[in-house]
Amino acid sequence: MILELKDISVQYEKNIDAIKDASFNVEGGDFVALIGPSGAGKSTLLKAINALNPLSKGSVIYKGEDVHRLRAKDLRRLRRNIAFIFQDTSIIENISVLDNVLLARLGEKNFFEAMLSKFTNDEYMDALKAIEMVGLKEKTYALAKDLSGGQKQRVAIARSLFQKSDLILADEPISSLDIETKRSIMDIFKMLNTDYKKTIIISMHDLDLSLEYAKRVIAIKDHRVYFDRSANELNYDSVKDLFI
C-alpha cells in the first residue's frame, strides 16, 4: 500500500466541510478515477493528499509517513515524490517547453544552482526523454504560450515524469479539451500506469472515460466518499445518477 487516507475532513470555513470523513487506500500501480459533480470536493481531496490543503481531522499516510505532520523540509522532500498536475497546468508561458520541464527539479537545487538554473547533462537528457515520451519532441524549444491546451497538459505530464514521482495526482486535466485531445491525454496516463508502473489518481467529470481508462473509481458526492468500486464492476447507467 502506497497511500492511506484515514477519516480525513477539510474545512474551508468554521463548521463547513469541503471533505467529510473520507477514508480509502491506494496500492502502488493503481489507476484511480475520482469522479463526482462540481463542488463535491474532488480537488480539495487531491490537494489534501500532499498537504496543499490542511486537514481539520484525520491523517494522510504516504509510504509510511504522516504527510500533515512532517516538518517543512521533509514535506518538500515528500512532494518531490508526488507530482501534482493542476487543472490550469501552472506552466510558465514565456519560457520554452524544455525549461518548463526542467523547473520540476528546481527545488532540489541549492540557492546558487537555483538562481542560475543550473542543471546537469543527465538532467537535460532526462527532460528531453520526458518530452519525447509525451509526444512533444518537435516542440522542445517552443515557447509554452504558443502551445494548444492539450499540448500544455502534455508539458505538465512531462514535468511529472522528469520529477520521477511514484504518485501522480491530476486535477481535472482534460476538462477543457475536445474529445480527441482528451483521449490522447488519457492514453498517456494509461501508458505511464501500465508501462512505467506510476500510481495515478485523476479527478474527472467524464464518466465514459473514467470507466474506460481507470482500474478503480472513487465517487465523491456531498463532500463524502459515495462509493469505491473496481471500474469493471460499473457502467454508465450505474453511475450517471451521481451527477443529478
JSON list of C-alpha atoms in Angstrom, two decimals:
[
{"chain": "A", "resi": 1, "resn": "MET", "atom": "CA", "xyz": [0.00, 0.00, 0.00]},
{"chain": "A", "resi": 2, "resn": "ILE", "atom": "CA", "xyz": [1.41, 3.36, -1.05]},
{"chain": "A", "resi": 3, "resn": "LEU", "atom": "CA", "xyz": [-1.27, 5.74, 0.28]},
{"chain": "A", "resi": 4, "resn": "GLU", "atom": "CA", "xyz": [-3.81, 5.66, 3.08]},
{"chain": "A", "resi": 5, "resn": "LEU", "atom": "CA", "xyz": [-6.43, 8.29, 3.90]},
{"chain": "A", "resi": 6, "resn": "LYS", "atom": "CA", "xyz": [-7.79, 7.84, 7.41]},
{"chain": "A", "resi": 7, "resn": "ASP", "atom": "CA", "xyz": [-11.10, 9.55, 8.14]},
{"chain": "A", "resi": 8, "resn": "ILE", "atom": "CA", "xyz": [-9.97, 12.93, 6.77]},
{"chain": "A", "resi": 9, "resn": "SER", "atom": "CA", "xyz": [-12.00, 16.13, 6.83]},
{"chain": "A", "resi": 10, "resn": "VAL", "atom": "CA", "xyz": [-11.16, 19.53, 5.36]},
{"chain": "A", "resi": 11, "resn": "GLN", "atom": "CA", "xyz": [-12.94, 22.72, 6.41]},
{"chain": "A", "resi": 12, "resn": "TYR", "atom": "CA", "xyz": [-12.70, 25.99, 4.49]},
{"chain": "A", "resi": 13, "resn": "GLU", "atom": "CA", "xyz": [-14.88, 27.85, 6.99]},
{"chain": "A", "resi": 14, "resn": "LYS", "atom": "CA", "xyz": [-15.83, 27.00, 10.53]},
{"chain": "A", "resi": 15, "resn": "ASN", "atom": "CA", "xyz": [-18.20, 24.04, 10.57]},
{"chain": "A", "resi": 16, "resn": "ILE", "atom": "CA", "xyz": [-18.42, 23.94, 6.76]},
{"chain": "A", "resi": 17, "resn": "ASP", "atom": "CA", "xyz": [-16.84, 20.78, 5.39]},
{"chain": "A", "resi": 18, "resn": "ALA", "atom": "CA", "xyz": [-15.29, 20.64, 1.92]},
{"chain": "A", "resi": 19, "resn": "ILE", "atom": "CA", "xyz": [-14.45, 16.98, 2.59]},
{"chain": "A", "resi": 20, "resn": "LYS", "atom": "CA", "xyz": [-16.03, 14.94, 5.37]},
{"chain": "A", "resi": 21, "resn": "ASP", "atom": "CA", "xyz": [-14.73, 11.68, 6.88]},
{"chain": "A", "resi": 22, "resn": "ALA", "atom": "CA", "xyz": [-13.03, 10.35, 3.74]},
{"chain": "A", "resi": 23, "resn": "SER", "atom": "CA", "xyz": [-11.15, 7.07, 4.01]},
{"chain": "A", "resi": 24, "resn": "PHE", "atom": "CA", "xyz": [-9.56, 4.87, 1.35]},
{"chain": "A", "resi": 25, "resn": "ASN", "atom": "CA", "xyz": [-6.29, 3.11, 0.48]},
{"chain": "A", "resi": 26, "resn": "VAL", "atom": "CA", "xyz": [-4.34, 3.16, -2.77]},
{"chain": "A", "resi": 27, "resn": "GLU", "atom": "CA", "xyz": [-1.96, 0.39, -3.81]},
{"chain": "A", "resi": 28, "resn": "GLY", "atom": "CA", "xyz": [1.21, 1.04, -5.79]},
{"chain": "A", "resi": 29, "resn": "GLY", "atom": "CA", "xyz": [0.48, 0.84, -9.51]},
{"chain": "A", "resi": 30, "resn": "ASP", "atom": "CA", "xyz": [-3.22, 1.64, -9.13]},
{"chain": "A", "resi": 31, "resn": "PHE", "atom": "CA", "xyz": [-5.08, 3.94, -11.53]},
{"chain": "A", "resi": 32, "resn": "VAL", "atom": "CA", "xyz": [-7.90, 5.70, -9.70]},
{"chain": "A", "resi": 33, "resn": "ALA", "atom": "CA", "xyz": [-10.53, 7.97, -11.24]},
{"chain": "A", "resi": 34, "resn": "LEU", "atom": "CA", "xyz": [-12.02, 10.40, -8.74]},
{"chain": "A", "resi": 35, "resn": "ILE", "atom": "CA", "xyz": [-15.47, 11.35, -10.06]},
{"chain": "A", "resi": 36, "resn": "GLY", "atom": "CA", "xyz": [-18.35, 13.48, -8.86]},
{"chain": "A", "resi": 37, "resn": "PRO", "atom": "CA", "xyz": [-20.27, 16.69, -9.57]},
{"chain": "A", "resi": 38, "resn": "SER", "atom": "CA", "xyz": [-18.64, 20.12, -9.47]},
{"chain": "A", "resi": 39, "resn": "GLY", "atom": "CA", "xyz": [-18.18, 21.33, -5.90]},
{"chain": "A", "resi": 40, "resn": "ALA", "atom": "CA", "xyz": [-18.29, 17.83, -4.42]},
{"chain": "A", "resi": 41, "resn": "GLY", "atom": "CA", "xyz": [-14.75, 18.12, -3.07]},
{"chain": "A", "resi": 42, "resn": "LYS", "atom": "CA", "xyz": [-12.58, 16.26, -5.59]},
{"chain": "A", "resi": 43, "resn": "SER", "atom": "CA", "xyz": [-9.95, 19.00, -5.94]},
{"chain": "A", "resi": 44, "resn": "THR", "atom": "CA", "xyz": [-9.95, 19.59, -2.19]},
{"chain": "A", "resi": 45, "resn": "LEU", "atom": "CA", "xyz": [-9.31, 15.90, -1.58]},
{"chain": "A", "resi": 46, "resn": "LEU", "atom": "CA", "xyz": [-6.44, 15.74, -4.08]},
{"chain": "A", "resi": 47, "resn": "LYS", "atom": "CA", "xyz": [-4.78, 18.80, -2.57]},
{"chain": "A", "resi": 48, "resn": "ALA", "atom": "CA", "xyz": [-5.13, 17.35, 0.92]},
{"chain": "A", "resi": 49, "resn": "ILE", "atom": "CA", "xyz": [-3.08, 14.32, -0.11]},
{"chain": "A", "resi": 50, "resn": "ASN", "atom": "CA", "xyz": [0.14, 16.33, -0.41]},
{"chain": "A", "resi": 51, "resn": "ALA", "atom": "CA", "xyz": [-0.81, 18.95, 2.21]},
{"chain": "A", "resi": 52, "resn": "LEU", "atom": "CA", "xyz": [-1.75, 21.76, -0.16]},
{"chain": "A", "resi": 53, "resn": "ASN", "atom": "CA", "xyz": [-4.96, 21.84, 1.90]},
{"chain": "A", "resi": 54, "resn": "PRO", "atom": "CA", "xyz": [-4.75, 21.44, 5.70]},
{"chain": "A", "resi": 55, "resn": "LEU", "atom": "CA", "xyz": [-6.84, 18.81, 7.46]},
{"chain": "A", "resi": 56, "resn": "SER", "atom": "CA", "xyz": [-9.34, 19.56, 10.19]},
{"chain": "A", "resi": 57, "resn": "LYS", "atom": "CA", "xyz": [-9.37, 15.87, 11.12]},
{"chain": "A", "resi": 58, "resn": "GLY", "atom": "CA", "xyz": [-7.75, 12.57, 10.20]},
{"chain": "A", "resi": 59, "resn": "SER", "atom": "CA", "xyz": [-4.44, 11.72, 8.56]},
{"chain": "A", "resi": 60, "resn": "VAL", "atom": "CA", "xyz": [-2.84, 11.05, 5.18]},
{"chain": "A", "resi": 61, "resn": "ILE", "atom": "CA", "xyz": [-0.15, 8.36, 5.22]},
{"chain": "A", "resi": 62, "resn": "TYR", "atom": "CA", "xyz": [2.17, 8.16, 2.21]},
{"chain": "A", "resi": 63, "resn": "LYS", "atom": "CA", "xyz": [4.77, 5.41, 2.22]},
{"chain": "A", "resi": 64, "resn": "GLY", "atom": "CA", "xyz": [4.51, 5.19, 5.99]},
{"chain": "A", "resi": 65, "resn": "GLU", "atom": "CA", "xyz": [4.84, 8.94, 6.65]},
{"chain": "A", "resi": 66, "resn": "ASP", "atom": "CA", "xyz": [2.09, 11.11, 8.12]},
{"chain": "A", "resi": 67, "resn": "VAL", "atom": "CA", "xyz": [2.07, 13.84, 5.47]},
{"chain": "A", "resi": 68, "resn": "HIS", "atom": "CA", "xyz": [0.42, 16.57, 7.54]},
{"chain": "A", "resi": 69, "resn": "ARG", "atom": "CA", "xyz": [2.78, 16.11, 10.48]},
{"chain": "A", "resi": 70, "resn": "LEU", "atom": "CA", "xyz": [6.01, 16.48, 8.52]},
{"chain": "A", "resi": 71, "resn": "ARG", "atom": "CA", "xyz": [8.38, 19.39, 9.03]},
{"chain": "A", "resi": 72, "resn": "ALA", "atom": "CA", "xyz": [8.66, 21.81, 6.11]},
{"chain": "A", "resi": 73, "resn": "LYS", "atom": "CA", "xyz": [11.95, 20.31, 4.92]},
{"chain": "A", "resi": 74, "resn": "ASP", "atom": "CA", "xyz": [10.58, 16.77, 4.98]},
{"chain": "A", "resi": 75, "resn": "LEU", "atom": "CA", "xyz": [7.36, 17.87, 3.29]},
{"chain": "A", "resi": 76, "resn": "ARG", "atom": "CA", "xyz": [9.35, 19.37, 0.41]},
{"chain": "A", "resi": 77, "resn": "ARG", "atom": "CA", "xyz": [11.23, 16.07, 0.08]},
{"chain": "A", "resi": 78, "resn": "LEU", "atom": "CA", "xyz": [8.00, 14.10, 0.06]},
{"chain": "A", "resi": 79, "resn": "ARG", "atom": "CA", "xyz": [6.37, 16.39, -2.52]},
{"chain": "A", "resi": 80, "resn": "ARG", "atom": "CA", "xyz": [9.18, 15.64, -4.94]},
{"chain": "A", "resi": 81, "resn": "ASN", "atom": "CA", "xyz": [7.81, 12.09, -4.95]},
{"chain": "A", "resi": 82, "resn": "ILE", "atom": "CA", "xyz": [4.22, 13.23, -5.53]},
{"chain": "A", "resi": 83, "resn": "ALA", "atom": "CA", "xyz": [3.63, 15.10, -8.79]},
{"chain": "A", "resi": 84, "resn": "PHE", "atom": "CA", "xyz": [0.60, 17.40, -8.86]},
{"chain": "A", "resi": 85, "resn": "ILE", "atom": "CA", "xyz": [-0.87, 18.35, -12.23]},
{"chain": "A", "resi": 86, "resn": "PHE", "atom": "CA", "xyz": [-3.14, 21.35, -11.82]},
{"chain": "A", "resi": 87, "resn": "GLN", "atom": "CA", "xyz": [-6.19, 21.98, -13.99]},
{"chain": "A", "resi": 88, "resn": "ASP", "atom": "CA", "xyz": [-4.60, 25.17, -15.35]},
{"chain": "A", "resi": 89, "resn": "THR", "atom": "CA", "xyz": [-1.24, 23.31, -15.83]},
{"chain": "A", "resi": 90, "resn": "SER", "atom": "CA", "xyz": [0.68, 26.07, -13.95]},
{"chain": "A", "resi": 91, "resn": "ILE", "atom": "CA", "xyz": [3.30, 26.23, -16.69]},
{"chain": "A", "resi": 92, "resn": "ILE", "atom": "CA", "xyz": [5.20, 29.44, -17.41]},
{"chain": "A", "resi": 93, "resn": "GLU", "atom": "CA", "xyz": [4.07, 30.89, -20.73]},
{"chain": "A", "resi": 94, "resn": "ASN", "atom": "CA", "xyz": [7.17, 32.87, -21.71]},
{"chain": "A", "resi": 95, "resn": "ILE", "atom": "CA", "xyz": [9.77, 30.12, -21.45]},
{"chain": "A", "resi": 96, "resn": "SER", "atom": "CA", "xyz": [10.33, 27.01, -23.54]},
{"chain": "A", "resi": 97, "resn": "VAL", "atom": "CA", "xyz": [8.82, 23.58, -23.09]},
{"chain": "A", "resi": 98, "resn": "LEU", "atom": "CA", "xyz": [12.25, 22.27, -22.06]},
{"chain": "A", "resi": 99, "resn": "ASP", "atom": "CA", "xyz": [12.72, 24.96, -19.41]},
{"chain": "A", "resi": 100, "resn": "ASN", "atom": "CA", "xyz": [9.24, 24.33, -18.02]},
{"chain": "A", "resi": 101, "resn": "VAL", "atom": "CA", "xyz": [10.07, 20.66, -17.58]},
{"chain": "A", "resi": 102, "resn": "LEU", "atom": "CA", "xyz": [13.46, 21.36, -16.03]},
{"chain": "A", "resi": 103, "resn": "LEU", "atom": "CA", "xyz": [11.85, 23.56, -13.38]},
{"chain": "A", "resi": 104, "resn": "ALA", "atom": "CA", "xyz": [10.30, 20.45, -11.82]},
{"chain": "A", "resi": 105, "resn": "ARG", "atom": "CA", "xyz": [13.65, 19.75, -10.15]},
{"chain": "A", "resi": 106, "resn": "LEU", "atom": "CA", "xyz": [14.50, 23.30, -9.19]},
{"chain": "A", "resi": 107, "resn": "GLY", "atom": "CA", "xyz": [13.54, 22.56, -5.59]},
{"chain": "A", "resi": 108, "resn": "GLU", "atom": "CA", "xyz": [16.38, 20.02, -5.39]},
{"chain": "A", "resi": 109, "resn": "LYS", "atom": "CA", "xyz": [19.00, 22.68, -6.12]},
{"chain": "A", "resi": 110, "resn": "ASN", "atom": "CA", "xyz": [20.94, 24.80, -3.67]},
{"chain": "A", "resi": 111, "resn": "PHE", "atom": "CA", "xyz": [20.44, 28.58, -3.69]},
{"chain": "A", "resi": 112, "resn": "PHE", "atom": "CA", "xyz": [23.13, 29.37, -6.26]},
{"chain": "A", "resi": 113, "resn": "GLU", "atom": "CA", "xyz": [22.20, 26.50, -8.58]},
{"chain": "A", "resi": 114, "resn": "ALA", "atom": "CA", "xyz": [18.58, 27.62, -8.43]},
{"chain": "A", "resi": 115, "resn": "MET", "atom": "CA", "xyz": [19.46, 31.25, -9.14]},
{"chain": "A", "resi": 116, "resn": "LEU", "atom": "CA", "xyz": [21.49, 30.20, -12.17]},
{"chain": "A", "resi": 117, "resn": "SER", "atom": "CA", "xyz": [19.01, 27.49, -13.24]},
{"chain": "A", "resi": 118, "resn": "LYS", "atom": "CA", "xyz": [21.98, 25.14, -13.36]},
{"chain": "A", "resi": 119, "resn": "PHE", "atom": "CA", "xyz": [21.20, 21.58, -14.45]},
{"chain": "A", "resi": 120, "resn": "THR", "atom": "CA", "xyz": [23.46, 18.62, -15.21]},
{"chain": "A", "resi": 121, "resn": "ASN", "atom": "CA", "xyz": [23.80, 16.94, -18.59]},
{"chain": "A", "resi": 122, "resn": "ASP", "atom": "CA", "xyz": [21.96, 13.92, -17.21]},
{"chain": "A", "resi": 123, "resn": "GLU", "atom": "CA", "xyz": [19.09, 16.16, -16.11]},
{"chain": "A", "resi": 124, "resn": "TYR", "atom": "CA", "xyz": [18.88, 17.68, -19.58]},
{"chain": "A", "resi": 125, "resn": "MET", "atom": "CA", "xyz": [18.77, 14.20, -21.10]},
{"chain": "A", "resi": 126, "resn": "ASP", "atom": "CA", "xyz": [16.05, 13.12, -18.65]},
{"chain": "A", "resi": 127, "resn": "ALA", "atom": "CA", "xyz": [13.99, 16.20, -19.51]},
{"chain": "A", "resi": 128, "resn": "LEU", "atom": "CA", "xyz": [14.34, 15.58, -23.25]},
{"chain": "A", "resi": 129, "resn": "LYS", "atom": "CA", "xyz": [13.29, 11.96, -22.77]},
{"chain": "A", "resi": 130, "resn": "ALA", "atom": "CA", "xyz": [10.21, 13.03, -20.78]},
{"chain": "A", "resi": 131, "resn": "ILE", "atom": "CA", "xyz": [9.22, 15.49, -23.51]},
{"chain": "A", "resi": 132, "resn": "GLU", "atom": "CA", "xyz": [9.62, 12.82, -26.17]},
{"chain": "A", "resi": 133, "resn": "MET", "atom": "CA", "xyz": [7.54, 10.34, -24.15]},
{"chain": "A", "resi": 134, "resn": "VAL", "atom": "CA", "xyz": [4.53, 12.67, -24.21]},
{"chain": "A", "resi": 135, "resn": "GLY", "atom": "CA", "xyz": [4.87, 13.29, -27.94]},
{"chain": "A", "resi": 136, "resn": "LEU", "atom": "CA", "xyz": [6.23, 16.85, -27.87]},
{"chain": "A", "resi": 137, "resn": "LYS", "atom": "CA", "xyz": [9.75, 16.33, -29.21]},
{"chain": "A", "resi": 138, "resn": "GLU", "atom": "CA", "xyz": [9.16, 18.79, -32.06]},
{"chain": "A", "resi": 139, "resn": "LYS", "atom": "CA", "xyz": [8.02, 21.43, -29.52]},
{"chain": "A", "resi": 140, "resn": "THR", "atom": "CA", "xyz": [11.01, 21.10, -27.18]},
{"chain": "A", "resi": 141, "resn": "TYR", "atom": "CA", "xyz": [12.25, 24.65, -27.72]},
{"chain": "A", "resi": 142, "resn": "ALA", "atom": "CA", "xyz": [8.88, 26.28, -28.47]},
{"chain": "A", "resi": 143, "resn": "LEU", "atom": "CA", "xyz": [7.51, 28.85, -26.04]},
{"chain": "A", "resi": 144, "resn": "ALA", "atom": "CA", "xyz": [4.71, 27.50, -23.87]},
{"chain": "A", "resi": 145, "resn": "LYS", "atom": "CA", "xyz": [2.43, 30.38, -24.87]},
{"chain": "A", "resi": 146, "resn": "ASP", "atom": "CA", "xyz": [2.39, 29.05, -28.44]},
{"chain": "A", "resi": 147, "resn": "LEU", "atom": "CA", "xyz": [1.04, 25.63, -27.44]},
{"chain": "A", "resi": 148, "resn": "SER", "atom": "CA", "xyz": [-2.53, 24.36, -27.55]},
{"chain": "A", "resi": 149, "resn": "GLY", "atom": "CA", "xyz": [-4.37, 23.40, -24.37]},
{"chain": "A", "resi": 150, "resn": "GLY", "atom": "CA", "xyz": [-3.70, 19.72, -24.95]},
{"chain": "A", "resi": 151, "resn": "GLN", "atom": "CA", "xyz": [-0.01, 20.36, -25.58]},
{"chain": "A", "resi": 152, "resn": "LYS", "atom": "CA", "xyz": [0.24, 22.33, -22.33]},
{"chain": "A", "resi": 153, "resn": "GLN", "atom": "CA", "xyz": [-1.23, 19.37, -20.47]},
{"chain": "A", "resi": 154, "resn": "ARG", "atom": "CA", "xyz": [1.43, 17.18, -22.08]},
{"chain": "A", "resi": 155, "resn": "VAL", "atom": "CA", "xyz": [4.09, 19.56, -20.77]},
{"chain": "A", "resi": 156, "resn": "ALA", "atom": "CA", "xyz": [2.62, 19.22, -17.27]},
{"chain": "A", "resi": 157, "resn": "ILE", "atom": "CA", "xyz": [2.74, 15.43, -17.58]},
{"chain": "A", "resi": 158, "resn": "ALA", "atom": "CA", "xyz": [6.32, 15.56, -18.89]},
{"chain": "A", "resi": 159, "resn": "ARG", "atom": "CA", "xyz": [7.22, 17.63, -15.84]},
{"chain": "A", "resi": 160, "resn": "SER", "atom": "CA", "xyz": [5.82, 14.93, -13.56]},
{"chain": "A", "resi": 161, "resn": "LEU", "atom": "CA", "xyz": [7.90, 12.33, -15.43]},
{"chain": "A", "resi": 162, "resn": "PHE", "atom": "CA", "xyz": [11.05, 14.40, -15.09]},
{"chain": "A", "resi": 163, "resn": "GLN", "atom": "CA", "xyz": [10.28, 14.78, -11.39]},
{"chain": "A", "resi": 164, "resn": "LYS", "atom": "CA", "xyz": [10.46, 10.95, -11.21]},
{"chain": "A", "resi": 165, "resn": "SER", "atom": "CA", "xyz": [7.45, 10.79, -8.91]},
{"chain": "A", "resi": 166, "resn": "ASP", "atom": "CA", "xyz": [5.90, 7.48, -7.94]},
{"chain": "A", "resi": 167, "resn": "LEU", "atom": "CA", "xyz": [2.47, 9.06, -7.42]},
{"chain": "A", "resi": 168, "resn": "ILE", "atom": "CA", "xyz": [0.79, 11.42, -9.89]},
{"chain": "A", "resi": 169, "resn": "LEU", "atom": "CA", "xyz": [-2.21, 13.49, -8.78]},
{"chain": "A", "resi": 170, "resn": "ALA", "atom": "CA", "xyz": [-4.05, 15.14, -11.68]},
{"chain": "A", "resi": 171, "resn": "ASP", "atom": "CA", "xyz": [-6.82, 17.66, -11.01]},
{"chain": "A", "resi": 172, "resn": "GLU", "atom": "CA", "xyz": [-9.28, 17.56, -13.94]},
{"chain": "A", "resi": 173, "resn": "PRO", "atom": "CA", "xyz": [-6.52, 17.71, -16.58]},
{"chain": "A", "resi": 174, "resn": "ILE", "atom": "CA", "xyz": [-8.88, 17.04, -19.50]},
{"chain": "A", "resi": 175, "resn": "SER", "atom": "CA", "xyz": [-11.92, 19.12, -18.53]},
{"chain": "A", "resi": 176, "resn": "SER", "atom": "CA", "xyz": [-11.47, 21.90, -21.11]},
{"chain": "A", "resi": 177, "resn": "LEU", "atom": "CA", "xyz": [-10.28, 19.74, -24.04]},
{"chain": "A", "resi": 178, "resn": "ASP", "atom": "CA", "xyz": [-12.07, 18.28, -27.06]},
{"chain": "A", "resi": 179, "resn": "ILE", "atom": "CA", "xyz": [-12.80, 14.56, -27.02]},
{"chain": "A", "resi": 180, "resn": "GLU", "atom": "CA", "xyz": [-9.93, 13.58, -29.32]},
{"chain": "A", "resi": 181, "resn": "THR", "atom": "CA", "xyz": [-7.43, 15.50, -27.19]},
{"chain": "A", "resi": 182, "resn": "LYS", "atom": "CA", "xyz": [-8.96, 14.10, -24.01]},
{"chain": "A", "resi": 183, "resn": "ARG", "atom": "CA", "xyz": [-8.32, 10.59, -25.28]},
{"chain": "A", "resi": 184, "resn": "SER", "atom": "CA", "xyz": [-4.74, 11.39, -26.26]},
{"chain": "A", "resi": 185, "resn": "ILE", "atom": "CA", "xyz": [-4.04, 12.70, -22.74]},
{"chain": "A", "resi": 186, "resn": "MET", "atom": "CA", "xyz": [-5.72, 9.70, -21.12]},
{"chain": "A", "resi": 187, "resn": "ASP", "atom": "CA", "xyz": [-3.66, 7.41, -23.36]},
{"chain": "A", "resi": 188, "resn": "ILE", "atom": "CA", "xyz": [-0.52, 8.98, -21.89]},
{"chain": "A", "resi": 189, "resn": "PHE", "atom": "CA", "xyz": [-1.73, 8.44, -18.32]},
{"chain": "A", "resi": 190, "resn": "LYS", "atom": "CA", "xyz": [-2.57, 4.83, -19.21]},
{"chain": "A", "resi": 191, "resn": "MET", "atom": "CA", "xyz": [0.92, 4.34, -20.66]},
{"chain": "A", "resi": 192, "resn": "LEU", "atom": "CA", "xyz": [2.52, 5.76, -17.52]},
{"chain": "A", "resi": 193, "resn": "ASN", "atom": "CA", "xyz": [0.46, 3.43, -15.37]},
{"chain": "A", "resi": 194, "resn": "THR", "atom": "CA", "xyz": [0.86, 0.29, -17.48]},
{"chain": "A", "resi": 195, "resn": "ASP", "atom": "CA", "xyz": [4.43, 0.62, -18.78]},
{"chain": "A", "resi": 196, "resn": "TYR", "atom": "CA", "xyz": [6.08, 2.67, -16.01]},
{"chain": "A", "resi": 197, "resn": "LYS", "atom": "CA", "xyz": [4.04, 1.49, -13.01]},
{"chain": "A", "resi": 198, "resn": "LYS", "atom": "CA", "xyz": [3.14, 5.02, -11.94]},
{"chain": "A", "resi": 199, "resn": "THR", "atom": "CA", "xyz": [0.34, 5.27, -9.40]},
{"chain": "A", "resi": 200, "resn": "ILE", "atom": "CA", "xyz": [-2.26, 7.72, -10.69]},
{"chain": "A", "resi": 201, "resn": "ILE", "atom": "CA", "xyz": [-5.22, 9.47, -9.08]},
{"chain": "A", "resi": 202, "resn": "ILE", "atom": "CA", "xyz": [-7.09, 11.68, -11.52]},
{"chain": "A", "resi": 203, "resn": "SER", "atom": "CA", "xyz": [-10.23, 13.73, -10.89]},
{"chain": "A", "resi": 204, "resn": "MET", "atom": "CA", "xyz": [-12.61, 13.99, -13.82]},
{"chain": "A", "resi": 205, "resn": "HIS", "atom": "CA", "xyz": [-16.20, 14.54, -14.97]},
{"chain": "A", "resi": 206, "resn": "ASP", "atom": "CA", "xyz": [-16.14, 12.21, -17.99]},
{"chain": "A", "resi": 207, "resn": "LEU", "atom": "CA", "xyz": [-17.88, 9.04, -16.86]},
{"chain": "A", "resi": 208, "resn": "ASP", "atom": "CA", "xyz": [-17.22, 7.08, -20.03]},
{"chain": "A", "resi": 209, "resn": "LEU", "atom": "CA", "xyz": [-13.50, 7.86, -20.00]},
{"chain": "A", "resi": 210, "resn": "SER", "atom": "CA", "xyz": [-13.14, 7.16, -16.29]},
{"chain": "A", "resi": 211, "resn": "LEU", "atom": "CA", "xyz": [-14.67, 3.71, -16.75]},
{"chain": "A", "resi": 212, "resn": "GLU", "atom": "CA", "xyz": [-12.59, 3.04, -19.87]},
{"chain": "A", "resi": 213, "resn": "TYR", "atom": "CA", "xyz": [-9.17, 4.04, -18.54]},
{"chain": "A", "resi": 214, "resn": "ALA", "atom": "CA", "xyz": [-9.18, 3.68, -14.75]},
{"chain": "A", "resi": 215, "resn": "LYS", "atom": "CA", "xyz": [-8.83, 0.46, -12.81]},
{"chain": "A", "resi": 216, "resn": "ARG", "atom": "CA", "xyz": [-10.84, 1.83, -9.93]},
{"chain": "A", "resi": 217, "resn": "VAL", "atom": "CA", "xyz": [-13.46, 4.55, -9.45]},
{"chain": "A", "resi": 218, "resn": "ILE", "atom": "CA", "xyz": [-13.97, 6.55, -6.25]},
{"chain": "A", "resi": 219, "resn": "ALA", "atom": "CA", "xyz": [-17.07, 8.73, -6.32]},
{"chain": "A", "resi": 220, "resn": "ILE", "atom": "CA", "xyz": [-17.37, 11.90, -4.23]},
{"chain": "A", "resi": 221, "resn": "LYS", "atom": "CA", "xyz": [-20.84, 13.28, -3.51]},
{"chain": "A", "resi": 222, "resn": "ASP", "atom": "CA", "xyz": [-21.93, 15.83, -0.91]},
{"chain": "A", "resi": 223, "resn": "HIS", "atom": "CA", "xyz": [-18.29, 16.05, 0.24]},
{"chain": "A", "resi": 224, "resn": "ARG", "atom": "CA", "xyz": [-18.10, 12.37, 1.19]},
{"chain": "A", "resi": 225, "resn": "VAL", "atom": "CA", "xyz": [-16.85, 9.17, -0.42]},
{"chain": "A", "resi": 226, "resn": "TYR", "atom": "CA", "xyz": [-20.04, 7.88, -2.05]},
{"chain": "A", "resi": 227, "resn": "PHE", "atom": "CA", "xyz": [-18.61, 4.62, -3.36]},
{"chain": "A", "resi": 228, "resn": "ASP", "atom": "CA", "xyz": [-15.26, 2.96, -4.10]},
{"chain": "A", "resi": 229, "resn": "ARG", "atom": "CA", "xyz": [-15.51, 0.26, -6.77]},
{"chain": "A", "resi": 230, "resn": "SER", "atom": "CA", "xyz": [-13.49, -1.55, -9.41]},
{"chain": "A", "resi": 231, "resn": "ALA", "atom": "CA", "xyz": [-14.09, 0.11, -12.79]},
{"chain": "A", "resi": 232, "resn": "ASN", "atom": "CA", "xyz": [-15.01, -3.19, -14.43]},
{"chain": "A", "resi": 233, "resn": "GLU", "atom": "CA", "xyz": [-17.92, -3.57, -11.99]},
{"chain": "A", "resi": 234, "resn": "LEU", "atom": "CA", "xyz": [-19.51, -0.32, -13.20]},
{"chain": "A", "resi": 235, "resn": "ASN", "atom": "CA", "xyz": [-21.20, 1.05, -16.29]},
{"chain": "A", "resi": 236, "resn": "TYR", "atom": "CA", "xyz": [-22.52, 4.44, -17.33]},
{"chain": "A", "resi": 237, "resn": "ASP", "atom": "CA", "xyz": [-26.07, 3.77, -16.12]},
{"chain": "A", "resi": 238, "resn": "SER", "atom": "CA", "xyz": [-24.86, 2.67, -12.69]},
{"chain": "A", "resi": 239, "resn": "VAL", "atom": "CA", "xyz": [-23.03, 5.95, -12.00]},
{"chain": "A", "resi": 240, "resn": "LYS", "atom": "CA", "xyz": [-24.89, 8.62, -14.00]},
{"chain": "A", "resi": 241, "resn": "ASP", "atom": "CA", "xyz": [-27.21, 9.43, -11.06]},
{"chain": "A", "resi": 242, "resn": "LEU", "atom": "CA", "xyz": [-24.16, 10.66, -9.19]},
{"chain": "A", "resi": 243, "resn": "PHE", "atom": "CA", "xyz": [-24.35, 13.88, -11.20]},
{"chain": "A", "resi": 244, "resn": "ILE", "atom": "CA", "xyz": [-28.06, 14.52, -10.67]}
]
